[in-house]
JSON list of C-alpha atoms in Angstrom, two decimals:
[
{"chain": "A", "resi": 1, "resn": "UNK", "atom": "CA", "xyz": [-108.83, 93.19, 150.91]},
{"chain": "A", "resi": 2, "resn": "UNK", "atom": "CA", "xyz": [-108.55, 90.41, 148.30]},
{"chain": "A", "resi": 3, "resn": "UNK", "atom": "CA", "xyz": [-112.26, 89.68, 148.71]},
{"chain": "A", "resi": 4, "resn": "UNK", "atom": "CA", "xyz": [-113.11, 93.35, 148.17]},
{"chain": "A", "resi": 5, "resn": "UNK", "atom": "CA", "xyz": [-111.00, 93.47, 145.00]},
{"chain": "A", "resi": 6, "resn": "UNK", "atom": "CA", "xyz": [-112.67, 90.29, 143.74]},
{"chain": "A", "resi": 7, "resn": "UNK", "atom": "CA", "xyz": [-116.15, 91.72, 144.38]},
{"chain": "A", "resi": 8, "resn": "UNK", "atom": "CA", "xyz": [-115.23, 94.94, 142.55]},
{"chain": "A", "resi": 9, "resn": "UNK", "atom": "CA", "xyz": [-113.77, 93.03, 139.62]},
{"chain": "A", "resi": 10, "resn": "UNK", "atom": "CA", "xyz": [-116.88, 90.84, 139.32]},
{"chain": "A", "resi": 11, "resn": "UNK", "atom": "CA", "xyz": [-119.13, 93.91, 139.54]},
{"chain": "A", "resi": 12, "resn": "UNK", "atom": "CA", "xyz": [-117.21, 95.68, 136.78]},
{"chain": "A", "resi": 13, "resn": "UNK", "atom": "CA", "xyz": [-117.27, 92.58, 134.56]},
{"chain": "A", "resi": 14, "resn": "UNK", "atom": "CA", "xyz": [-121.00, 92.14, 135.14]},
{"chain": "A", "resi": 15, "resn": "UNK", "atom": "CA", "xyz": [-121.66, 95.79, 134.35]},
{"chain": "A", "resi": 16, "resn": "UNK", "atom": "CA", "xyz": [-119.64, 95.72, 131.14]},
{"chain": "A", "resi": 17, "resn": "UNK", "atom": "CA", "xyz": [-121.43, 92.56, 129.97]},
{"chain": "A", "resi": 18, "resn": "UNK", "atom": "CA", "xyz": [-124.77, 94.20, 130.66]},
{"chain": "A", "resi": 19, "resn": "UNK", "atom": "CA", "xyz": [-123.70, 97.20, 128.58]},
{"chain": "A", "resi": 20, "resn": "UNK", "atom": "CA", "xyz": [-123.32, 95.17, 125.39]},
{"chain": "A", "resi": 21, "resn": "UNK", "atom": "CA", "xyz": [-125.59, 96.51, 122.72]},
{"chain": "A", "resi": 22, "resn": "UNK", "atom": "CA", "xyz": [-128.61, 94.31, 122.13]},
{"chain": "A", "resi": 23, "resn": "UNK", "atom": "CA", "xyz": [-129.05, 92.75, 118.72]},
{"chain": "A", "resi": 24, "resn": "UNK", "atom": "CA", "xyz": [-130.95, 94.90, 116.29]},
{"chain": "A", "resi": 25, "resn": "UNK", "atom": "CA", "xyz": [-134.62, 94.16, 116.44]},
{"chain": "A", "resi": 26, "resn": "UNK", "atom": "CA", "xyz": [-136.23, 92.07, 113.75]},
{"chain": "A", "resi": 27, "resn": "UNK", "atom": "CA", "xyz": [-137.93, 94.31, 111.22]},
{"chain": "A", "resi": 28, "resn": "UNK", "atom": "CA", "xyz": [-141.67, 94.62, 111.60]},
{"chain": "A", "resi": 29, "resn": "UNK", "atom": "CA", "xyz": [-143.72, 92.66, 109.07]},
{"chain": "A", "resi": 30, "resn": "UNK", "atom": "CA", "xyz": [-145.01, 95.84, 107.43]},
{"chain": "A", "resi": 31, "resn": "UNK", "atom": "CA", "xyz": [-141.44, 97.17, 106.98]},
{"chain": "A", "resi": 32, "resn": "UNK", "atom": "CA", "xyz": [-140.21, 94.17, 104.98]},
{"chain": "A", "resi": 33, "resn": "UNK", "atom": "CA", "xyz": [-139.97, 94.34, 101.17]},
{"chain": "A", "resi": 34, "resn": "UNK", "atom": "CA", "xyz": [-141.17, 90.71, 101.03]},
{"chain": "A", "resi": 35, "resn": "UNK", "atom": "CA", "xyz": [-143.93, 88.63, 102.58]},
{"chain": "A", "resi": 36, "resn": "UNK", "atom": "CA", "xyz": [-143.04, 86.59, 105.69]},
{"chain": "A", "resi": 37, "resn": "UNK", "atom": "CA", "xyz": [-143.24, 82.84, 105.25]},
{"chain": "A", "resi": 38, "resn": "UNK", "atom": "CA", "xyz": [-145.07, 81.04, 108.01]},
{"chain": "A", "resi": 39, "resn": "UNK", "atom": "CA", "xyz": [-145.35, 77.27, 107.92]},
{"chain": "A", "resi": 40, "resn": "UNK", "atom": "CA", "xyz": [-146.21, 74.63, 110.46]},
{"chain": "A", "resi": 41, "resn": "UNK", "atom": "CA", "xyz": [-143.42, 72.47, 111.83]},
{"chain": "A", "resi": 42, "resn": "UNK", "atom": "CA", "xyz": [-144.80, 69.50, 109.87]},
{"chain": "A", "resi": 43, "resn": "UNK", "atom": "CA", "xyz": [-144.63, 71.56, 106.65]},
{"chain": "A", "resi": 44, "resn": "UNK", "atom": "CA", "xyz": [-140.99, 72.45, 107.40]},
{"chain": "A", "resi": 45, "resn": "UNK", "atom": "CA", "xyz": [-140.22, 68.79, 108.16]},
{"chain": "A", "resi": 46, "resn": "UNK", "atom": "CA", "xyz": [-141.61, 67.76, 104.76]},
{"chain": "A", "resi": 47, "resn": "UNK", "atom": "CA", "xyz": [-139.54, 70.42, 102.96]},
{"chain": "A", "resi": 48, "resn": "UNK", "atom": "CA", "xyz": [-136.20, 70.07, 104.74]},
{"chain": "A", "resi": 49, "resn": "UNK", "atom": "CA", "xyz": [-133.92, 67.11, 105.41]},
{"chain": "A", "resi": 50, "resn": "UNK", "atom": "CA", "xyz": [-133.65, 66.04, 109.05]},
{"chain": "A", "resi": 51, "resn": "UNK", "atom": "CA", "xyz": [-130.31, 67.83, 109.40]},
{"chain": "A", "resi": 52, "resn": "UNK", "atom": "CA", "xyz": [-131.50, 71.01, 107.65]},
{"chain": "A", "resi": 53, "resn": "UNK", "atom": "CA", "xyz": [-134.54, 71.03, 109.94]},
{"chain": "A", "resi": 54, "resn": "UNK", "atom": "CA", "xyz": [-132.28, 70.64, 112.99]},
{"chain": "A", "resi": 55, "resn": "UNK", "atom": "CA", "xyz": [-130.14, 73.62, 111.96]},
{"chain": "A", "resi": 56, "resn": "UNK", "atom": "CA", "xyz": [-132.75, 75.95, 110.47]},
{"chain": "A", "resi": 57, "resn": "UNK", "atom": "CA", "xyz": [-135.75, 75.28, 112.73]},
{"chain": "A", "resi": 58, "resn": "UNK", "atom": "CA", "xyz": [-134.21, 73.97, 115.97]},
{"chain": "A", "resi": 59, "resn": "UNK", "atom": "CA", "xyz": [-131.22, 76.37, 115.97]},
{"chain": "A", "resi": 60, "resn": "UNK", "atom": "CA", "xyz": [-128.69, 73.58, 115.64]},
{"chain": "A", "resi": 61, "resn": "UNK", "atom": "CA", "xyz": [-125.08, 73.91, 114.49]},
{"chain": "A", "resi": 62, "resn": "UNK", "atom": "CA", "xyz": [-123.21, 71.81, 111.99]},
{"chain": "A", "resi": 63, "resn": "UNK", "atom": "CA", "xyz": [-119.75, 70.56, 112.92]},
{"chain": "A", "resi": 64, "resn": "UNK", "atom": "CA", "xyz": [-116.92, 72.89, 111.95]},
{"chain": "A", "resi": 65, "resn": "UNK", "atom": "CA", "xyz": [-115.17, 72.25, 108.61]},
{"chain": "A", "resi": 66, "resn": "UNK", "atom": "CA", "xyz": [-117.95, 69.93, 107.32]},
{"chain": "A", "resi": 67, "resn": "UNK", "atom": "CA", "xyz": [-119.84, 72.24, 104.93]},
{"chain": "A", "resi": 68, "resn": "UNK", "atom": "CA", "xyz": [-119.11, 71.97, 101.22]},
{"chain": "A", "resi": 69, "resn": "UNK", "atom": "CA", "xyz": [-119.76, 75.71, 101.02]},
{"chain": "A", "resi": 70, "resn": "UNK", "atom": "CA", "xyz": [-116.80, 76.47, 103.29]},
{"chain": "A", "resi": 71, "resn": "UNK", "atom": "CA", "xyz": [-114.28, 76.08, 100.45]},
{"chain": "A", "resi": 72, "resn": "UNK", "atom": "CA", "xyz": [-116.56, 77.33, 97.67]},
{"chain": "A", "resi": 73, "resn": "UNK", "atom": "CA", "xyz": [-114.75, 80.02, 95.67]},
{"chain": "A", "resi": 74, "resn": "UNK", "atom": "CA", "xyz": [-117.25, 80.43, 92.84]},
{"chain": "A", "resi": 75, "resn": "UNK", "atom": "CA", "xyz": [-118.98, 83.74, 92.17]},
{"chain": "A", "resi": 76, "resn": "UNK", "atom": "CA", "xyz": [-122.62, 83.91, 93.07]},
{"chain": "A", "resi": 77, "resn": "UNK", "atom": "CA", "xyz": [-125.23, 84.36, 95.76]},
{"chain": "A", "resi": 78, "resn": "UNK", "atom": "CA", "xyz": [-125.86, 82.46, 98.97]},
{"chain": "A", "resi": 79, "resn": "UNK", "atom": "CA", "xyz": [-129.61, 82.15, 99.60]},
{"chain": "A", "resi": 80, "resn": "UNK", "atom": "CA", "xyz": [-131.64, 80.77, 102.49]},
{"chain": "A", "resi": 81, "resn": "UNK", "atom": "CA", "xyz": [-131.93, 76.99, 102.20]},
{"chain": "A", "resi": 82, "resn": "UNK", "atom": "CA", "xyz": [-135.53, 77.14, 103.46]},
{"chain": "A", "resi": 83, "resn": "UNK", "atom": "CA", "xyz": [-137.03, 80.02, 101.43]},
{"chain": "A", "resi": 84, "resn": "UNK", "atom": "CA", "xyz": [-134.40, 81.08, 98.84]},
{"chain": "A", "resi": 85, "resn": "UNK", "atom": "CA", "xyz": [-134.14, 84.68, 100.10]},
{"chain": "A", "resi": 86, "resn": "UNK", "atom": "CA", "xyz": [-130.79, 86.14, 98.93]},
{"chain": "A", "resi": 87, "resn": "UNK", "atom": "CA", "xyz": [-128.58, 86.56, 102.02]},
{"chain": "A", "resi": 88, "resn": "UNK", "atom": "CA", "xyz": [-124.90, 86.98, 101.09]},
{"chain": "A", "resi": 89, "resn": "UNK", "atom": "CA", "xyz": [-122.76, 87.36, 97.98]},
{"chain": "A", "resi": 90, "resn": "UNK", "atom": "CA", "xyz": [-119.49, 85.63, 97.21]},
{"chain": "A", "resi": 91, "resn": "UNK", "atom": "CA", "xyz": [-117.86, 89.10, 97.16]},
{"chain": "A", "resi": 92, "resn": "UNK", "atom": "CA", "xyz": [-118.36, 89.38, 100.94]},
{"chain": "A", "resi": 93, "resn": "UNK", "atom": "CA", "xyz": [-117.22, 85.84, 101.80]},
{"chain": "A", "resi": 94, "resn": "UNK", "atom": "CA", "xyz": [-113.86, 85.46, 103.52]},
{"chain": "A", "resi": 95, "resn": "UNK", "atom": "CA", "xyz": [-111.72, 82.75, 105.08]},
{"chain": "A", "resi": 96, "resn": "UNK", "atom": "CA", "xyz": [-112.17, 83.18, 108.83]},
{"chain": "A", "resi": 97, "resn": "UNK", "atom": "CA", "xyz": [-110.48, 79.95, 109.89]},
{"chain": "A", "resi": 98, "resn": "UNK", "atom": "CA", "xyz": [-113.46, 79.13, 112.13]},
{"chain": "A", "resi": 99, "resn": "UNK", "atom": "CA", "xyz": [-114.75, 76.20, 110.06]},
{"chain": "A", "resi": 100, "resn": "UNK", "atom": "CA", "xyz": [-118.00, 77.82, 108.87]},
{"chain": "A", "resi": 101, "resn": "UNK", "atom": "CA", "xyz": [-118.71, 79.94, 105.80]},
{"chain": "A", "resi": 102, "resn": "UNK", "atom": "CA", "xyz": [-118.11, 83.55, 106.88]},
{"chain": "A", "resi": 103, "resn": "UNK", "atom": "CA", "xyz": [-119.22, 86.85, 105.39]},
{"chain": "A", "resi": 104, "resn": "UNK", "atom": "CA", "xyz": [-118.57, 90.44, 106.40]},
{"chain": "A", "resi": 105, "resn": "UNK", "atom": "CA", "xyz": [-122.02, 91.77, 105.42]},
{"chain": "A", "resi": 106, "resn": "UNK", "atom": "CA", "xyz": [-125.40, 90.57, 104.17]},
{"chain": "A", "resi": 107, "resn": "UNK", "atom": "CA", "xyz": [-126.63, 91.28, 100.66]},
{"chain": "A", "resi": 108, "resn": "UNK", "atom": "CA", "xyz": [-129.25, 93.58, 102.18]},
{"chain": "A", "resi": 109, "resn": "UNK", "atom": "CA", "xyz": [-129.50, 94.40, 105.89]},
{"chain": "A", "resi": 110, "resn": "UNK", "atom": "CA", "xyz": [-133.26, 93.84, 105.90]},
{"chain": "A", "resi": 111, "resn": "UNK", "atom": "CA", "xyz": [-132.83, 90.23, 104.68]},
{"chain": "A", "resi": 112, "resn": "UNK", "atom": "CA", "xyz": [-131.27, 89.11, 107.96]},
{"chain": "A", "resi": 113, "resn": "UNK", "atom": "CA", "xyz": [-132.70, 89.50, 111.43]},
{"chain": "A", "resi": 114, "resn": "UNK", "atom": "CA", "xyz": [-130.76, 89.42, 114.67]},
{"chain": "A", "resi": 115, "resn": "UNK", "atom": "CA", "xyz": [-131.73, 88.27, 118.14]},
{"chain": "A", "resi": 116, "resn": "UNK", "atom": "CA", "xyz": [-129.89, 87.88, 121.42]},
{"chain": "A", "resi": 117, "resn": "UNK", "atom": "CA", "xyz": [-128.85, 84.28, 122.02]},
{"chain": "A", "resi": 118, "resn": "UNK", "atom": "CA", "xyz": [-128.22, 83.59, 125.69]},
{"chain": "A", "resi": 119, "resn": "UNK", "atom": "CA", "xyz": [-127.70, 79.83, 125.37]},
{"chain": "A", "resi": 120, "resn": "UNK", "atom": "CA", "xyz": [-124.63, 78.17, 126.87]},
{"chain": "A", "resi": 121, "resn": "UNK", "atom": "CA", "xyz": [-124.08, 80.86, 129.50]},
{"chain": "A", "resi": 122, "resn": "UNK", "atom": "CA", "xyz": [-122.98, 83.60, 127.11]},
{"chain": "A", "resi": 123, "resn": "UNK", "atom": "CA", "xyz": [-124.55, 86.36, 125.05]},
{"chain": "A", "resi": 124, "resn": "UNK", "atom": "CA", "xyz": [-124.18, 86.08, 121.29]},
{"chain": "A", "resi": 125, "resn": "UNK", "atom": "CA", "xyz": [-126.07, 87.62, 118.39]},
{"chain": "A", "resi": 126, "resn": "UNK", "atom": "CA", "xyz": [-128.04, 85.04, 116.45]},
{"chain": "A", "resi": 127, "resn": "UNK", "atom": "CA", "xyz": [-128.64, 85.64, 112.74]},
{"chain": "A", "resi": 128, "resn": "UNK", "atom": "CA", "xyz": [-131.96, 84.58, 111.20]},
{"chain": "A", "resi": 129, "resn": "UNK", "atom": "CA", "xyz": [-133.48, 84.70, 107.74]},
{"chain": "A", "resi": 130, "resn": "UNK", "atom": "CA", "xyz": [-135.88, 87.65, 107.94]},
{"chain": "A", "resi": 131, "resn": "UNK", "atom": "CA", "xyz": [-138.43, 86.00, 105.65]},
{"chain": "A", "resi": 132, "resn": "UNK", "atom": "CA", "xyz": [-138.80, 82.53, 107.20]},
{"chain": "A", "resi": 133, "resn": "UNK", "atom": "CA", "xyz": [-137.08, 82.97, 110.61]},
{"chain": "A", "resi": 134, "resn": "UNK", "atom": "CA", "xyz": [-134.66, 80.14, 109.80]},
{"chain": "A", "resi": 135, "resn": "UNK", "atom": "CA", "xyz": [-131.57, 79.99, 112.04]},
{"chain": "A", "resi": 136, "resn": "UNK", "atom": "CA", "xyz": [-128.48, 80.88, 110.01]},
{"chain": "A", "resi": 137, "resn": "UNK", "atom": "CA", "xyz": [-125.72, 81.22, 112.60]},
{"chain": "A", "resi": 138, "resn": "UNK", "atom": "CA", "xyz": [-124.22, 84.12, 114.58]},
{"chain": "A", "resi": 139, "resn": "UNK", "atom": "CA", "xyz": [-122.53, 87.46, 113.93]},
{"chain": "A", "resi": 140, "resn": "UNK", "atom": "CA", "xyz": [-119.42, 88.58, 115.78]},
{"chain": "A", "resi": 141, "resn": "UNK", "atom": "CA", "xyz": [-117.52, 91.92, 115.89]},
{"chain": "A", "resi": 142, "resn": "UNK", "atom": "CA", "xyz": [-114.18, 90.42, 114.80]},
{"chain": "A", "resi": 143, "resn": "UNK", "atom": "CA", "xyz": [-114.45, 90.42, 111.01]},
{"chain": "A", "resi": 144, "resn": "UNK", "atom": "CA", "xyz": [-112.47, 92.24, 108.34]},
{"chain": "A", "resi": 145, "resn": "UNK", "atom": "CA", "xyz": [-112.93, 95.72, 106.91]},
{"chain": "A", "resi": 146, "resn": "UNK", "atom": "CA", "xyz": [-115.06, 97.40, 105.81]},
{"chain": "A", "resi": 147, "resn": "UNK", "atom": "CA", "xyz": [-117.65, 96.30, 108.42]},
{"chain": "A", "resi": 148, "resn": "UNK", "atom": "CA", "xyz": [-115.56, 94.59, 111.08]},
{"chain": "A", "resi": 149, "resn": "UNK", "atom": "CA", "xyz": [-118.27, 91.92, 111.29]},
{"chain": "A", "resi": 150, "resn": "UNK", "atom": "CA", "xyz": [-118.07, 88.14, 110.88]},
{"chain": "A", "resi": 151, "resn": "UNK", "atom": "CA", "xyz": [-121.32, 86.47, 109.95]},
{"chain": "A", "resi": 152, "resn": "UNK", "atom": "CA", "xyz": [-120.50, 82.86, 110.87]},
{"chain": "A", "resi": 153, "resn": "UNK", "atom": "CA", "xyz": [-123.15, 80.87, 108.98]},
{"chain": "A", "resi": 154, "resn": "UNK", "atom": "CA", "xyz": [-124.07, 77.20, 108.92]},
{"chain": "A", "resi": 155, "resn": "UNK", "atom": "CA", "xyz": [-123.64, 75.82, 105.41]},
{"chain": "A", "resi": 156, "resn": "UNK", "atom": "CA", "xyz": [-126.81, 73.73, 105.95]},
{"chain": "A", "resi": 157, "resn": "UNK", "atom": "CA", "xyz": [-128.73, 77.03, 106.19]},
{"chain": "A", "resi": 158, "resn": "UNK", "atom": "CA", "xyz": [-127.56, 78.11, 102.75]},
{"chain": "A", "resi": 159, "resn": "UNK", "atom": "CA", "xyz": [-127.86, 77.19, 99.08]},
{"chain": "A", "resi": 160, "resn": "UNK", "atom": "CA", "xyz": [-125.41, 78.58, 96.57]},
{"chain": "A", "resi": 161, "resn": "UNK", "atom": "CA", "xyz": [-126.59, 80.02, 93.27]},
{"chain": "A", "resi": 162, "resn": "UNK", "atom": "CA", "xyz": [-123.68, 80.36, 90.88]},
{"chain": "A", "resi": 163, "resn": "UNK", "atom": "CA", "xyz": [-123.41, 83.56, 88.82]},
{"chain": "A", "resi": 164, "resn": "UNK", "atom": "CA", "xyz": [-124.07, 82.87, 85.16]}
]
C-alpha cells in the first residue's frame, strides 16, 4: 500500500510540474521595435570583460551580494550591459533579499525575452535581452504587487544610467 501511495504521489508531482506554463516565446524578429544585434563570439569577447562574457554569453551567474547595483538607490534606467537596450527602471527595483538586483517588471515587455531553463534538474524561466540575446538572469512568480514577479538579474548584465 505504501508503494502504491508513493507511485501516486510521484505521478501527481510529475503531472503538476509538466503543467507549468512555458516561458513566453521570444518575439519574432519582425515584431521587434528594434534591430536584433548579432555578433560573433570573438566580437563579444572583444567588447565584454571576461566576467561579463561569462554571464551574458555563457549564461553564468555572479555570486550573490557582489554586484554594486544591488544597493543602488539612485533614480534612473538599467540597460543591457552588452547593447544598452533599456530593460528596467529604478521605480520597479525592490529589495528581494536574494543577493541580486530585483525588479517586478521590465521597462517594456518586448525588451526582454524568456526561455525555459532546464539546467540543474529544475525548470526555471531565463530572462534574456531581446535585442542581443544576452543572459540577464531569471524571473520567478514570488515578487511584489502589482505583478507578483521577481526578475532576479545579474548586475554584470546591467549598466545603470542615472536620471538627470
